[in-house]
Amino acid sequence: MSDLLPWLIVALLAALGAPLFALIAAAALIGFHAAGYDLTVVAVEFYRLSELPGLIAIPLFTLAGYLLGESGAPKRLVRLSNALLGWLPGGLAIVALVACALFTAFTGASGVTIVAMGGLLFPALAHAGYRERFNLGLITSSGSLGLLFAPSLPLILYGFVAGQLGTDPPVTVESLFLAGLLPGLLMVGLLSLYAMWNGRHLVAETRKFDARELRDALLDAGWELPLPFLVLGGIYSGVLAASEAAAVTALYVLVVATLIKREIGLRKLIDTMSEAMRLVGAILLILGVALALSNWLVDQEVPSRLFEFLQEHVDSPLAFLLLLNLFLLVVGMLLDVFSAVVILVPLLVPVALGYGIDPVHLGIILLANLQLGYFTPPVGMNLFIASYRFDVPVTKLVRSCIPFFLILAFAVLLITYWPALSLALVR
Amino acid sequence: MTAASATPSASRWVRLLHRAEDGLLALMLLALLLLAVSQIALRVFFDTGLIWSEPVSRLLVLWLALLGGLAATREGKHIAIDALPRLLPPLWRRIAWSVSQLGAAAITGTLAWYSISMIQLEREMPTYLVGTLPNWVGMLVLPFGFGLMALRFLISSATHGPAATPELSPELADLDDNPSVKS
Amino acid sequence: KIASLAPDGSTWMNEMRAAGERIDAATEGRVKVKFYPGGVMGNDTTVLRKIRLGQLQGAALTGSELSILYKDAQIYSVPFLFRDDAEVDAIRKVVDPMLREGFTAKGFHVLSITGVGFAYLMSVPDVRSKTDLQKGKVWVPQNDTIAEITFREGGVEPIPLPLSDAFTGLQTGLIDTVATTPTAAIALQWHTKLKHLVDMPLSYVVGYVMLDQKAYMKLSEADRAAVDAEFAKGAANIDAANRSDNQKAFEALQEIGLKVFKPDAEEAALWRDVGKRALDKLVADKAFTAPVLGAIEGQLAKQRAAE
Ligand code: NA
Ligand code: NA
């Protein structure tokens, strides 16, 4: 009983909404204490945060994302997508999907997408004649779309956590950036088809392709246009490591926003930078204490025991993956993506390796699933953010999201059982 | 925003402290950025690099983690599962908040304590970050950061309740009045 | 509990695991050795911290990784010290026991010292001379003072990176020249990027397996003997296996198209001169203790005079 008491206290604190990093730290402290170790080990493990190569990618990409969000970039991005795709049936809806995906890739699915892009896109969609429920579902579900595209923070984080497990084949941030490309496109593609079907009758919305507007929009977004090429081109061509691409991107965005476009002044710059570092601090604290927890798991051989247990009951990789999908759906609903990655990866990667699943593929499955969790009823975080932002009840949002949920769930299944989709560009 | 709004002058000092904290975060981030960019420039244009750049930038990330986390504590911006407290009536929600913040204070206090113990261990047999700069100097941010976090959790458990929508910062809510696109 | 940075499945890890099983049998289960390979317990400094905290009892690390604990640990890596395996065998017979004593003074009991192999200079551009090398972007492992000083004496400003970043560095062109053993070059996938190899042993890499002296002394005398014996047996296997693995890897590198350049006597003398100056600098910096270095030099002189 006395062994159980500390765990019960942690569970209680968790239920009461204590910060996750503190809970993970408590779990590590209790675990190491029960194993009879000097608890200084927990501090030593946390300090390993300063040993992870390329970790600067996290603060620098976050800075770039926050600066983009504070600048006029979202507006210009929407204008350009509209000029490019607006003439398609369902064009504006596709614009919304593409713009949200790109924006999320840079800002992480921290709810910024719904607030910043939703404010632009929701009125436009309504004006074009789309049904309200469709619009609500689209914006809410797009809030996490783009999680699989470089340089999304969850992808980078998975790279660090799985990378330090020393797997064979290895996991690198660069390989994840490649692996996420096709699955991410699949999700955007499937949702686009649904959007086209929804917009097929909206004659008012279908407008002619306007070369002059496209040219103007291109010029307007001229400074943002090189960004995806800078990030993706730099990394995929092998010229830049992920951390270097982060530095170049952050510097570029900083110079454009403050010196060229002059959309961000000194005071706002400091506010934006410190705001970005508060998020980075929150994420890195979780990562640091998770290093300690995962070290306890490795020390106590929990992953191998879990694998032995699972192997008795689950014989095929296929069955394992199905179970994994269901499990992740629940986890994704309850936990934010960062905590889910740092807590689950050290447990799941060794088990998945035992079933012969490539750890890079596992990462894509994991993130695709967690993306779904963002708007899984009843407690997916984006449901609450959208509810707050658009002032509609959560129940209405849940109903609106159902078709989008089903489509993306189908995409997740495809991604899970078709490894080549993730691995074709990597291995 | 937080704590100690007892007298106007006290709250002014607190505001000033917060501004200094934000400035420090921005400065460290800027240093990190410049270090990383100059390393790339040195490599591309001069085929060389600074030996101390890598260990120092790693240390900066560690410091950003602790000081950023400390600032996140100030704003109540830590990631938490708050599904249950959201369903509680206001009074119970307030109590849940205080208990959870007290718990966090105890845990971060413990982390600070063992960080000091790590530094003592390291000073007995020092290893070096770069040149003659011992690693324990960089480690000092751990007891400092976790210790002040414990203090902030204590203060927030006593003084203010949870924000209405924890995930959403006031800055984000301000983005509401973006103009809509023409279609 | 013994941690290592060596990957699971490497010869070193396999032989250690086998030794662990033999110890389990010989001590009737009283001594169980668990291994944590591939850096899951952290890098060298973290592993040493954890030994002092009692989470781990031992480590299997290379000489350069252990030099933070005991300077002489990487003394065999002095550049161009040995010319061939025969010299290595003769010197190690005399010097290994001195190194064991050195570790004991630091509170560690050495279970085995094994040869990882000769490191060779491998590069993307064709390196045939010092001038060629000076144009290259040469990688040295972080905290590897010997490598750093050696290349500086050769007129090169080396680029220190952690081992984990080296492959990305080769991919991005941050580095284009490395010094490593043939087996490591293949195991780490570096061979897919490298094009040239200088056929002149640059330095000799050794690996240590060591236990915290306090943990070791807790075992009964009989169990200690069993542990020592089985690791010694494992060490003999590792030395033999590494030698043939490196031979095979060297041939494999040639087969996949690495161009091997054998320096002539004149060029070799120039390289050795760099090595000599690096050693002088290391001695001036007190990188080694005098008795161990003296023993090596004396024994080498004897050996070479006899030939
Ligand atoms: Na770990
Ligand atoms: Na949540």
Coordinates of N, CA and C in Angstrom, one line a residue, chain B residues 5 27-28 33 43-44 47 50 59 65 68 71 77-78 96 105-106 120 125 129 132-133 136 143:
Chain B
S5 N -0.1 41.8 -6.3 CA -0.6 43.1 -6.7 C -1.1 43.9 -5.5
L27 N 17.1 37.9 -25.7 CA 18.5 38.1 -25.9 C 19.2 36.7 -26.1
M28 N 18.9 35.8 -25.3 CA 19.5 34.4 -25.4 C 19.1 33.8 -26.7
L33 N 20.6 32.2 -32.2 CA 20.4 32.4 -33.7 C 21.7 32.9 -34.3
R43 N 31.4 28.1 -42.2 CA 31.7 26.9 -42.9 C 31.6 27.0 -44.5
V44 N 30.5 27.7 -44.9 CA 30.2 27.8 -46.3 C 31.3 28.7 -47.0
D47 N 35.2 27.7 -44.9 CA 35.6 26.3 -44.6 C 36.2 26.1 -43.2
L50 N 33.8 27.6 -35.4 CA 34.3 27.9 -34.1 C 34.1 26.6 -33.2
L59 N 24.4 24.6 -24.5 CA 24.1 25.1 -23.2 C 23.0 26.2 -23.2
A65 N 15.5 26.4 -22.0 CA 14.5 25.4 -21.5 C 14.1 25.8 -20.0
G68 N 12.8 29.7 -20.0 CA 11.5 29.7 -20.8 C 10.4 29.0 -19.9
A71 N 9.3 31.2 -17.2 CA 8.3 32.2 -17.7 C 7.0 31.6 -18.0
K77 N 1.3 28.8 -18.4 CA 1.2 28.2 -19.8 C 1.7 26.8 -19.9
H78 N 1.9 26.1 -18.8 CA 2.4 24.7 -18.9 C 1.3 23.8 -19.5
A96 N -9.1 22.7 -6.9 CA -8.3 21.7 -7.7 C -7.0 22.5 -8.2
A105 N 4.7 22.7 -7.1 CA 5.8 23.4 -6.3 C 6.6 22.3 -5.6
A106 N 6.0 21.3 -5.0 CA 6.8 20.3 -4.3 C 7.7 19.6 -5.2
Q120 N 27.2 19.4 -6.8 CA 28.2 19.0 -5.8 C 29.0 17.8 -6.4
M125 N 34.6 16.1 -9.2 CA 35.4 15.6 -10.3 C 34.9 16.3 -11.5
L129 N 33.2 22.0 -20.2 CA 32.4 22.2 -21.4 C 33.2 22.6 -22.6
T132 N 38.6 25.8 -20.2 CA 38.7 25.6 -18.7 C 37.4 25.9 -18.1
L133 N 36.3 26.1 -18.9 CA 35.0 26.3 -18.3 C 34.4 25.0 -17.8
W136 N 29.9 22.3 -14.5 CA 29.0 22.7 -13.4 C 28.5 24.1 -13.4
P143 N 19.2 24.3 -10.6 CA 18.6 24.7 -9.3 C 18.0 26.0 -9.3

